[in-house]
PDB file of C-alpha atoms in Angstrom:
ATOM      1  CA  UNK A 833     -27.792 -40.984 -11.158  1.00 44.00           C
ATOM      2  CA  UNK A 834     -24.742 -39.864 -12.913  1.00 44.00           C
ATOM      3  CA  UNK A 835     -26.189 -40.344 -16.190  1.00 45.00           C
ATOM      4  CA  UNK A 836     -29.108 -38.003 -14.912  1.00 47.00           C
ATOM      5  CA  UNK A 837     -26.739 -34.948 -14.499  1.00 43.00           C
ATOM      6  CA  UNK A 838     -26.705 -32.238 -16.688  1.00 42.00           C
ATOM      7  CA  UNK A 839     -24.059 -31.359 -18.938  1.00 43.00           C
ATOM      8  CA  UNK A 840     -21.145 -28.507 -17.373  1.00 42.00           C
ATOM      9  CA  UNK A 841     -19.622 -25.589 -18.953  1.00 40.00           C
ATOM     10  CA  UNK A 842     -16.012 -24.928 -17.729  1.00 38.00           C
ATOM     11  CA  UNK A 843     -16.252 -21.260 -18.227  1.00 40.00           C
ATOM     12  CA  UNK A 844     -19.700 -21.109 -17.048  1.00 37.00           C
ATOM     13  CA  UNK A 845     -18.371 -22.903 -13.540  1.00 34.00           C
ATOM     14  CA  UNK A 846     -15.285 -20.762 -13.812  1.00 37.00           C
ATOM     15  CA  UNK A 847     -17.350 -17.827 -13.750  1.00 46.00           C
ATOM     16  CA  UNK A 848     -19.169 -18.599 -10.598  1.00 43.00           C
ATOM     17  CA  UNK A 849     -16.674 -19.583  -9.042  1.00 56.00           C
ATOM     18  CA  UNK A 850     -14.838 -16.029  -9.213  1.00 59.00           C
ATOM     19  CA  UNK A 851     -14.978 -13.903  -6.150  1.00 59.00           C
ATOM     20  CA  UNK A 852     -14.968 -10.294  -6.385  1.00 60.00           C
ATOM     21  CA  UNK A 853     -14.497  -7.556  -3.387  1.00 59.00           C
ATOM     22  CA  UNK A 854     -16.456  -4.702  -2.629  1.00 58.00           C
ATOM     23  CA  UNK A 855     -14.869  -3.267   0.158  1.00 58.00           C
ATOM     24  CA  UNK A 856     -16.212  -5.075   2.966  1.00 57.00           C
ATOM     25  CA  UNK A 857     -18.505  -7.225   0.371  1.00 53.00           C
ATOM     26  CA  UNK A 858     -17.526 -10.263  -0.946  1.00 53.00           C
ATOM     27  CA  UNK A 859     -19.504 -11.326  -4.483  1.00 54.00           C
ATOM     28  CA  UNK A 860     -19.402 -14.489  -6.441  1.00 53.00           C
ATOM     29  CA  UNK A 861     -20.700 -15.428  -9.877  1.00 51.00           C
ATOM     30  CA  UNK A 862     -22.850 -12.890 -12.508  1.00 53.00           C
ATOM     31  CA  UNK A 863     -22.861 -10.766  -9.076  1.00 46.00           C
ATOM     32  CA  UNK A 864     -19.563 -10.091  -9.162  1.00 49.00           C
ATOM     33  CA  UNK A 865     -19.243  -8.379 -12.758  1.00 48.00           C
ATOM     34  CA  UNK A 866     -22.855  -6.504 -12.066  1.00 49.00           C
ATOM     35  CA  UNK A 867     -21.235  -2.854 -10.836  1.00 51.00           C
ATOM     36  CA  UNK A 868     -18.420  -0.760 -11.142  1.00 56.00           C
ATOM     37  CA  UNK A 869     -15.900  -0.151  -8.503  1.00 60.00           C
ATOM     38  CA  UNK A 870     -16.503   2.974  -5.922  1.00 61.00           C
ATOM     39  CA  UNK A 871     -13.543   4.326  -7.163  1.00 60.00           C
ATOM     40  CA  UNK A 872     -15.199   4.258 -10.394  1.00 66.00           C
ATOM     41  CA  UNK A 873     -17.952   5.240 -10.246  1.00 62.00           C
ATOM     42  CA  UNK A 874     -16.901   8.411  -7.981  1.00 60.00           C
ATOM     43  CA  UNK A 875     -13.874   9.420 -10.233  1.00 66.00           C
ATOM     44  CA  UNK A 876     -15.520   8.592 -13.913  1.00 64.00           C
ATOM     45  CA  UNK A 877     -17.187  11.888 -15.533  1.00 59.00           C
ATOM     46  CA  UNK A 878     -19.204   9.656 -18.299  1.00 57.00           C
ATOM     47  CA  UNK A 879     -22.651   8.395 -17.398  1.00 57.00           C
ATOM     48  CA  UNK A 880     -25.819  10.336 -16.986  1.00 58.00           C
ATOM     49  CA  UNK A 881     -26.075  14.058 -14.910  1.00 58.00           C
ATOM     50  CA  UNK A 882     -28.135  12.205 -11.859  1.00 60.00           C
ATOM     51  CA  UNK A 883     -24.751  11.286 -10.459  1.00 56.00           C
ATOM     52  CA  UNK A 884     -24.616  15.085  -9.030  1.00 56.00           C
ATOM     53  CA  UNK A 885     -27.163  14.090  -6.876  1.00 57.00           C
ATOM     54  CA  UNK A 886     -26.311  10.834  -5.768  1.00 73.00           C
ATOM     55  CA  UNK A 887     -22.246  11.866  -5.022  1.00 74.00           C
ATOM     56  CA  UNK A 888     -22.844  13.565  -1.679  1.00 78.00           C
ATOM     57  CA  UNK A 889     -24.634  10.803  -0.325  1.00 79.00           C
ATOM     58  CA  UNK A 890     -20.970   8.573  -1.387  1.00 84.00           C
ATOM     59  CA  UNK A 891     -19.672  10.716   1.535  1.00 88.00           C
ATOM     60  CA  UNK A 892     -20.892   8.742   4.216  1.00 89.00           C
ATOM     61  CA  UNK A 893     -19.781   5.691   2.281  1.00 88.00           C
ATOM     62  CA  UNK A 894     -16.820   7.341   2.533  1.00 92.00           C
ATOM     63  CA  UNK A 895     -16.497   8.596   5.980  1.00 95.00           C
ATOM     64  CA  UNK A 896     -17.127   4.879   7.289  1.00 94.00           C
ATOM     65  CA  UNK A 897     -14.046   3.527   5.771  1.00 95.00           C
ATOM     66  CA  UNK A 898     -11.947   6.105   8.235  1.00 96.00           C
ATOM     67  CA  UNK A 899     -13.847   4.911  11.258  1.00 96.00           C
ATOM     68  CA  UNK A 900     -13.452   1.225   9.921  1.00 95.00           C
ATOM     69  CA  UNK A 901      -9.710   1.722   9.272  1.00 95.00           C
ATOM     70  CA  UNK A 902      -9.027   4.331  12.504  1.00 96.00           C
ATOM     71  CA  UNK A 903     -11.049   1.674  14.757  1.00 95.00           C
ATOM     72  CA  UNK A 904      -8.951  -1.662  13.555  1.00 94.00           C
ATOM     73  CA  UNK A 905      -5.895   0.102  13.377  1.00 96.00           C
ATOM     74  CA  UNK A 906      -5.613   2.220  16.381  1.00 94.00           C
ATOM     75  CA  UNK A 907      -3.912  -0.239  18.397  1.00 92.00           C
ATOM     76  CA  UNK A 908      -1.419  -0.828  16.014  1.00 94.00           C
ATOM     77  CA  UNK A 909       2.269  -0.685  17.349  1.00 95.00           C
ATOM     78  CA  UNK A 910       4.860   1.198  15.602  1.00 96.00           C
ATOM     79  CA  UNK A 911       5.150  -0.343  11.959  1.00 98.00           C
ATOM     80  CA  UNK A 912       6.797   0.394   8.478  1.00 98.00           C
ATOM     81  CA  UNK A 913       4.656  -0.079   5.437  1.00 98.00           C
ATOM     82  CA  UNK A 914       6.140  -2.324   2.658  1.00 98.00           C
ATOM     83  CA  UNK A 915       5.268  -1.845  -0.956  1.00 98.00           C
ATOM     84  CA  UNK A 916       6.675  -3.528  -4.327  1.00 98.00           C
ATOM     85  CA  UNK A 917       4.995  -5.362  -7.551  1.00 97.00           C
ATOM     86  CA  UNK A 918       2.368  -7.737  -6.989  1.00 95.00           C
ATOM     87  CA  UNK A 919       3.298  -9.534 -10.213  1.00 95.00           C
ATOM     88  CA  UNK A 920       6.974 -10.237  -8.399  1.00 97.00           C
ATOM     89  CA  UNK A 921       6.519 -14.266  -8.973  1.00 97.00           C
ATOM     90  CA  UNK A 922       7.583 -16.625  -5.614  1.00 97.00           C
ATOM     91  CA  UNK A 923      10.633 -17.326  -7.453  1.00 98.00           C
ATOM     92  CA  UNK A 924      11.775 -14.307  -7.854  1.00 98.00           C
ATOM     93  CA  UNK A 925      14.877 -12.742  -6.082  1.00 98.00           C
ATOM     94  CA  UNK A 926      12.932 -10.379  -5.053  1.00 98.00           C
ATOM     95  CA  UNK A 927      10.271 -11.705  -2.868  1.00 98.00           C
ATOM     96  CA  UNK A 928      13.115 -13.732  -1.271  1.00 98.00           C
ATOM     97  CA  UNK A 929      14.408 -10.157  -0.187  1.00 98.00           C
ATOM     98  CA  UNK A 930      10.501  -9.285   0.651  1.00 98.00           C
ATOM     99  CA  UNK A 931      10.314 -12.417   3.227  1.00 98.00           C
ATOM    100  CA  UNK A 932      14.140 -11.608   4.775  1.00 98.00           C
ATOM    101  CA  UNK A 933      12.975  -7.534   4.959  1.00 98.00           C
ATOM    102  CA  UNK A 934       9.752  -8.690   6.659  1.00 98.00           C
ATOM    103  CA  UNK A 935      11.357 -10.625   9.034  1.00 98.00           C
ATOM    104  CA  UNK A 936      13.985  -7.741   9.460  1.00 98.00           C
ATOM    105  CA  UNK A 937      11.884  -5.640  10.390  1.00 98.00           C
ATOM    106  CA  UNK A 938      10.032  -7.504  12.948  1.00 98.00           C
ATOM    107  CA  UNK A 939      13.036  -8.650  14.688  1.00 98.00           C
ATOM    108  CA  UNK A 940      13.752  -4.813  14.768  1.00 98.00           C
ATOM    109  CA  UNK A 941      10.296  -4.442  16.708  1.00 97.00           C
ATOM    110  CA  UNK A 942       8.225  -3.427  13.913  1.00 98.00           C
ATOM    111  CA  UNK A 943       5.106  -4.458  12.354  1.00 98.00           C
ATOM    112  CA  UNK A 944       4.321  -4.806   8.588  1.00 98.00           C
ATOM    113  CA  UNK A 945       1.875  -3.730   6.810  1.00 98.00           C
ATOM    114  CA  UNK A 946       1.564  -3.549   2.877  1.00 98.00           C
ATOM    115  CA  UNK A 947      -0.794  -3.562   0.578  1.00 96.00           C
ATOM    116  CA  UNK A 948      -2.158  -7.300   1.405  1.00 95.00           C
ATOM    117  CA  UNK A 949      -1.851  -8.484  -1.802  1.00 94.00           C
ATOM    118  CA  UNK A 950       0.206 -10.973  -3.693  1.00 95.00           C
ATOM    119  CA  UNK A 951       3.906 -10.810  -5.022  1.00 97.00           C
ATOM    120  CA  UNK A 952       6.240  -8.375  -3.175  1.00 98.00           C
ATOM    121  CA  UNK A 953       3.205  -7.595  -0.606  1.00 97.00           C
ATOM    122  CA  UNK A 954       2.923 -11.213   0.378  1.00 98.00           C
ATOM    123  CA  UNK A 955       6.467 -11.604   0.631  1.00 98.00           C
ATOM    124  CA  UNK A 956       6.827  -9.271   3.019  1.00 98.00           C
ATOM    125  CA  UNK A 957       3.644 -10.268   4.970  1.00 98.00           C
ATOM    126  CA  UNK A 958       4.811 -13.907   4.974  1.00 98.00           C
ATOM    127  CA  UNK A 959       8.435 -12.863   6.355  1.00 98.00           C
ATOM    128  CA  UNK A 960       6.569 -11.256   9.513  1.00 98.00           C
ATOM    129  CA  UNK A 961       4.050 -13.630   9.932  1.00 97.00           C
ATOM    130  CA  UNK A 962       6.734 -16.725   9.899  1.00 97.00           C
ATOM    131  CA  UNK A 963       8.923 -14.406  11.907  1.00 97.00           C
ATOM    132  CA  UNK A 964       6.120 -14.073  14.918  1.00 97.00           C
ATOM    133  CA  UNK A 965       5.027 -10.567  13.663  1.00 97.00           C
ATOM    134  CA  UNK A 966       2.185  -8.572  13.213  1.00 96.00           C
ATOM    135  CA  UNK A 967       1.316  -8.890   9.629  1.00 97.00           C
ATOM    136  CA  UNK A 968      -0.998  -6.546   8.244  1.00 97.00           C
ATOM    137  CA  UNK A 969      -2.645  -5.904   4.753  1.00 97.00           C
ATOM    138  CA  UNK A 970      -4.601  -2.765   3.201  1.00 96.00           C
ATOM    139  CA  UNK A 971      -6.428  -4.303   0.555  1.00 94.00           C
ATOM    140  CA  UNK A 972      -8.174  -1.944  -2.396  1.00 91.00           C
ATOM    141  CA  UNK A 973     -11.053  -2.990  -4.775  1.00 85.00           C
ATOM    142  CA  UNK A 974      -9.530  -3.610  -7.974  1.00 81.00           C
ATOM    143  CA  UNK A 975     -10.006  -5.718 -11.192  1.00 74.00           C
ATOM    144  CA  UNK A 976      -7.546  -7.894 -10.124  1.00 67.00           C
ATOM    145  CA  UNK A 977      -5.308  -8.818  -7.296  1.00 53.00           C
ATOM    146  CA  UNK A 978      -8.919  -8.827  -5.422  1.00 64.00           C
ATOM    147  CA  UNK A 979      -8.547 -11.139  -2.145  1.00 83.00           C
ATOM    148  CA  UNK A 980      -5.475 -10.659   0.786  1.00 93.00           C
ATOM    149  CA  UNK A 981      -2.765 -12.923   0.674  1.00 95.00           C
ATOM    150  CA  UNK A 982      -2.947 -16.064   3.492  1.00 94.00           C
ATOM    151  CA  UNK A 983      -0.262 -14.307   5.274  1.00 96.00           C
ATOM    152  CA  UNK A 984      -2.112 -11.551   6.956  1.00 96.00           C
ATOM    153  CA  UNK A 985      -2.957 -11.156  10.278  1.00 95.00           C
ATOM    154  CA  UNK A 986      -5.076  -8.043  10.333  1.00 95.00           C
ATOM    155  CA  UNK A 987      -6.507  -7.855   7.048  1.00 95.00           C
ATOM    156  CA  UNK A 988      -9.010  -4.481   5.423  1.00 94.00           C
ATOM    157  CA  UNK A 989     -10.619  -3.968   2.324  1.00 93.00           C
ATOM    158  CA  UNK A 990     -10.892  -0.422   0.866  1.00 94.00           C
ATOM    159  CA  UNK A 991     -13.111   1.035  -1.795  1.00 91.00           C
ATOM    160  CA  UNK A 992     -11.388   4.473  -2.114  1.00 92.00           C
ATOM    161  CA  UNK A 993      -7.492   4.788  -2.464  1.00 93.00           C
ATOM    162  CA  UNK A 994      -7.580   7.995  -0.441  1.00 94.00           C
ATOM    163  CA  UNK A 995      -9.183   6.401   2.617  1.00 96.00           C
ATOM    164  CA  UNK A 996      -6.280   3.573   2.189  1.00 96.00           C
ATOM    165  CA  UNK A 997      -3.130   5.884   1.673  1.00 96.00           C
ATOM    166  CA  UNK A 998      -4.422   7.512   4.897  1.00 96.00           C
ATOM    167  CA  UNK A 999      -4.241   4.712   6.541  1.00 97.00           C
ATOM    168  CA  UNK A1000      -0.727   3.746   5.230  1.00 97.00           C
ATOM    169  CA  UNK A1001       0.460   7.348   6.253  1.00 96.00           C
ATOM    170  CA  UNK A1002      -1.695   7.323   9.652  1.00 96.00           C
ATOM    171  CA  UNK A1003      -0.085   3.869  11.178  1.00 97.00           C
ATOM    172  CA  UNK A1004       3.146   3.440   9.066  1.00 97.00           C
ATOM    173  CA  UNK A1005       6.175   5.499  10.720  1.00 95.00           C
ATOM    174  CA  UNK A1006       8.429   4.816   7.745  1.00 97.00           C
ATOM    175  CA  UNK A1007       8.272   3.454   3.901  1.00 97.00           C
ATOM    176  CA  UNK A1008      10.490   0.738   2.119  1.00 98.00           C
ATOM    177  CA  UNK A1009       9.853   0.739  -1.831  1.00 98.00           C
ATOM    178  CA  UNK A1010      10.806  -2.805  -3.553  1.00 98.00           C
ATOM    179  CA  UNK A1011      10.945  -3.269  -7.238  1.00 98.00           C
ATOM    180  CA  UNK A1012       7.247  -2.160  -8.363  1.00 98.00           C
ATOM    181  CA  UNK A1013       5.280  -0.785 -11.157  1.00 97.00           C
ATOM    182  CA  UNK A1014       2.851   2.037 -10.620  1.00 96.00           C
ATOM    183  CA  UNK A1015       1.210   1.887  -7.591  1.00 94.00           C
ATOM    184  CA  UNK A1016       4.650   1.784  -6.060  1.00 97.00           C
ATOM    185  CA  UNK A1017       5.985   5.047  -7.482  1.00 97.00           C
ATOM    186  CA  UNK A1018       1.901   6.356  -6.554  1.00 96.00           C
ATOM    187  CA  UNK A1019       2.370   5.890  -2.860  1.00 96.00           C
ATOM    188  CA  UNK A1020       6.481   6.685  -3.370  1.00 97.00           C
ATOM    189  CA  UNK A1021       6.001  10.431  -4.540  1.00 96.00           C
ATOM    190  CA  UNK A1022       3.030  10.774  -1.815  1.00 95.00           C
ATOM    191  CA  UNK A1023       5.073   9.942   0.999  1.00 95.00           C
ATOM    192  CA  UNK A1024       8.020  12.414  -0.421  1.00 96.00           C
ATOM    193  CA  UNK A1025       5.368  14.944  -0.889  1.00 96.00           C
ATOM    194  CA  UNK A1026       3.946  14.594   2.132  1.00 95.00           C
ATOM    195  CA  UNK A1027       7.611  14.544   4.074  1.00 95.00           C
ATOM    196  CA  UNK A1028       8.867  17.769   1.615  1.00 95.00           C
ATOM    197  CA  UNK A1029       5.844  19.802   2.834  1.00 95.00           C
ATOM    198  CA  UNK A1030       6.155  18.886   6.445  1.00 94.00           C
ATOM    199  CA  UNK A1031       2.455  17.048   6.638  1.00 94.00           C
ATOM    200  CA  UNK A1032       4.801  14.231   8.104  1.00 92.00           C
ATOM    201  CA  UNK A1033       7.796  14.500   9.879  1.00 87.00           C
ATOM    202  CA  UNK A1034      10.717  11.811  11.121  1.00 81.00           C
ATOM    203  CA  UNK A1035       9.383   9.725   7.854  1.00 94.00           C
ATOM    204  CA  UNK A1036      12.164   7.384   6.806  1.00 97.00           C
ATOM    205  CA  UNK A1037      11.633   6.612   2.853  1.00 97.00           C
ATOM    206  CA  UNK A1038      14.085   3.587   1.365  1.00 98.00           C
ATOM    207  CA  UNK A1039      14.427   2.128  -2.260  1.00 98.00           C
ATOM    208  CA  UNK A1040      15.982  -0.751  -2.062  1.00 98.00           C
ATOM    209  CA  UNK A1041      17.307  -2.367  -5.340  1.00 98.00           C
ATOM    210  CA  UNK A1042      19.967   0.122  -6.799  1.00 97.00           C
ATOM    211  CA  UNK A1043      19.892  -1.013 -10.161  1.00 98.00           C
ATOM    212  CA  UNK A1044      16.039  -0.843 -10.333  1.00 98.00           C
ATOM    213  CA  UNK A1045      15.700   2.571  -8.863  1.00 98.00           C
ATOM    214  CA  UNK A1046      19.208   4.011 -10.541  1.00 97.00           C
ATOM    215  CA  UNK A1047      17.787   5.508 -13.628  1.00 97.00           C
ATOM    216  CA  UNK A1048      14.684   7.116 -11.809  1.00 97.00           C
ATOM    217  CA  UNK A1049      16.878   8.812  -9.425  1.00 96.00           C
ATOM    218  CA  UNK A1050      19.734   9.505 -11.932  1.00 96.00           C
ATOM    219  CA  UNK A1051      16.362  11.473 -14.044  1.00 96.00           C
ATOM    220  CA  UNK A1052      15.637  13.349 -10.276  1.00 95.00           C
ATOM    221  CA  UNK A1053      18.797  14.533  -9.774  1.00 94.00           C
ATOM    222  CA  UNK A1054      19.510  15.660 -13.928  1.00 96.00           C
ATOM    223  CA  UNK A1055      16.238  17.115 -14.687  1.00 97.00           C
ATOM    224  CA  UNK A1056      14.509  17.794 -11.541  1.00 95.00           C
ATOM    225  CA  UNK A1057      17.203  19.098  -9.462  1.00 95.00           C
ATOM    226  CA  UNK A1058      19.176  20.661 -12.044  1.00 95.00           C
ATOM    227  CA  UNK A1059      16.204  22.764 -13.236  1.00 96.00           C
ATOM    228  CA  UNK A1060      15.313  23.898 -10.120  1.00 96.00           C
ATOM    229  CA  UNK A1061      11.895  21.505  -9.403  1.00 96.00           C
ATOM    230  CA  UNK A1062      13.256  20.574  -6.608  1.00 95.00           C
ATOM    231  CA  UNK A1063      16.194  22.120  -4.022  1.00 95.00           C
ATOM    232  CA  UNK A1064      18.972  19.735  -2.975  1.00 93.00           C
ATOM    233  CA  UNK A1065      17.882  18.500   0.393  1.00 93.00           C
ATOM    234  CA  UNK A1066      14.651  17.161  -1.548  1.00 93.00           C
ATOM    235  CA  UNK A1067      16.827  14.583  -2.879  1.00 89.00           C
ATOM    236  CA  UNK A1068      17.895  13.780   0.325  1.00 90.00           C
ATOM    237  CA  UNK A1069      14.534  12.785   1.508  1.00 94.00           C
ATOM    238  CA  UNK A1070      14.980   9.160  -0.151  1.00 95.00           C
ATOM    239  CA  UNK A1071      17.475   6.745   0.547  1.00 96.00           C
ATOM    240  CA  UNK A1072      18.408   3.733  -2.050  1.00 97.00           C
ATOM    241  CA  UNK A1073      20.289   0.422  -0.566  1.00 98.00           C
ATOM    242  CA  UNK A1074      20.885  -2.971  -1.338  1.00 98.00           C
ATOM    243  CA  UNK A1075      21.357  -4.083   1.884  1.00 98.00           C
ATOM    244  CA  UNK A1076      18.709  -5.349   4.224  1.00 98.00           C
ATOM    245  CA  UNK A1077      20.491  -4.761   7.272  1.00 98.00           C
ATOM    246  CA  UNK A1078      20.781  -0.771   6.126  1.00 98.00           C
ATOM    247  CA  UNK A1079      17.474  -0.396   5.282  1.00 98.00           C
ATOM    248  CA  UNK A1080      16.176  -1.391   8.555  1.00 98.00           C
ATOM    249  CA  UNK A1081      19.102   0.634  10.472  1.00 97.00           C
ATOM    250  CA  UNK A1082      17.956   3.538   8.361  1.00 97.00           C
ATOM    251  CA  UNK A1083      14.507   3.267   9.803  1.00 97.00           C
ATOM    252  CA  UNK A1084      15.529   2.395  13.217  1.00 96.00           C
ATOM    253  CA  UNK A1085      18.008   5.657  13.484  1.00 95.00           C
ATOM    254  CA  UNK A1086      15.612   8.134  12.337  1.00 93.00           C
ATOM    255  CA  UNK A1087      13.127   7.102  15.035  1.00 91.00           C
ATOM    256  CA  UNK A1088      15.819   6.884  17.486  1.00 87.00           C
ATOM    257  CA  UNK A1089      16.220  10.320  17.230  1.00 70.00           C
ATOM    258  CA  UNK A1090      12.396  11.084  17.469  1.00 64.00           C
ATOM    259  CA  UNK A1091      11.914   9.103  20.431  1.00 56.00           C
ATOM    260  CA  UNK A1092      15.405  11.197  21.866  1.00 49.00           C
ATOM    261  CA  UNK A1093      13.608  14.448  20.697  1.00 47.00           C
ATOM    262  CA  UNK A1094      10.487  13.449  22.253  1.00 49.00           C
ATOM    263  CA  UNK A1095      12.121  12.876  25.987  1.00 42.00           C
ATOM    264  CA  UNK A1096      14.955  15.451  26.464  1.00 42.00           C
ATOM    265  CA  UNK A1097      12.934  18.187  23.790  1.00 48.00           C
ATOM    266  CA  UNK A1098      14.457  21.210  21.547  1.00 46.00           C
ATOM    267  CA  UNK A1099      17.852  21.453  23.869  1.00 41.00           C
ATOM    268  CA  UNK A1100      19.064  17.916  23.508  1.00 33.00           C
ATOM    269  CA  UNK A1101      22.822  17.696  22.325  1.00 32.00           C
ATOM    270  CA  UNK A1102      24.516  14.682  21.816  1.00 26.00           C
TER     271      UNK A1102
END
């Protein structure tokens, strides 16, 4: 009887009703505020000296989020990774310009992929999905931000970040950098590294938002450059638009000259 039920605690329902990811695991509950994240627990120096002994065995943790990632991804057509703030609201100009670029880019013959979560991810996601693209998210065990938005087709959860930026590097053949906080600029200056030391080649790497990215650039070129951190054609190795169209012709002429490279070879003159 209704009178027979016992007495609810909103926090105490709130609290088992959070989900938490582990990488492949989902938790709910107490069970999902028991551990760490792998990340962690790998990276953290504090806790007792036994973790010298447990680490190696992390490494086959480890080694099966490549063949996870490598196996689901492997058929993935040519695509162009799409990062920005997850805290972007739906409001926002900007993940209007995330759902337009998404669609862009599949009309171009791309796929998407991004970082699966919400804000400037799921903008972009949704513009491919509604556009009849393939949508896909990299997710990462965090603190937050923990499940994939509804708009991704081909959705994985990572533990590590390095087994994740592999993948974005492995299956993405260019980058496109929206208005973000951290992890943007993380996976920005990997990509230019990456692309300055010839790990990658033929990597197209756009900014778009002028205005956001001015002052960062304006710092490359006074301090950077001008000191000598960096030689001119670095600098050259990003490209900052405010134009949709641009961005996606940007991509789309660098690999046109790939795939030219690739079927006439060295001699080709045009």
């Amino acid at each position: 009887m209704p009178g027979d039920e016992p007495p609810t605690n909103s926090d105490s329902r709130r609290d088992r009703d959070e989900i938490v990811h582990r990488g492949p695991v989902q938790l709910r509950g107490d069970r999902a505020f028991e551990s760490t994240m792998m990340d962690q627990r790998l990276l953290d120096r504090r806790g007792p000296a036994d973790w010298v002994h447990t680490d190696p065995w992390r490494v086959l943790r480890i080694q099966s989020e490549f063949v996870e990632g490598f196996g689901a991804l492997a058929e993935v057509p040519r695509a162009v990774a799409v990062f920005g703030s997850a805290r972007t609201p739906t409001d926002h100009a900007d993940y209007a310009i995330g759902r337009r670029l998404g669609a862009a880019l599949v009309d171009a013959g791309y796929a998407v992929i991004t970082g699966g979560g919400p804000g400037a991810m799921e903008a972009a996601n949704r513009g491919a999905s509604e556009s009849g693209g393939f949508s896909i998210g990299l997710g990462i065990e965090l603190p937050f931000e923990q499940s994939l938005n509804d708009w991704v087709d081909l959705g994985l959860n990572f533990r590590y970040f390095f087994a994740r930026k592999t993948m974005f590097v492995k299956y993405s053949q260019a980058f496109v950098c929206l208005p973000g906080g951290f992890g943007t600029l993380d996976e920005l200056f990997e990509a230019v590294t990456l692309v300055q030391t010839h790990k990658i080649t033929q990597f197209p790497i756009v900014l778009f938002g002028t205005e956001y990215w001015s002052g960062l650039l304006d710092w490359i070129r006074a301090t950077m450059l001008r000191e000598g951190k960096i030689s001119a054609e670095d600098f050259d190795l990003i490209s900052v638009t405010d134009s949709i169209e641009e961005a996606v012709q940007i991509i789309v002429a660098a690999h046109r000259g790939e795939d030219e490279h690739e079927l006439y070879g060295e001699e080709a003159s045009w």
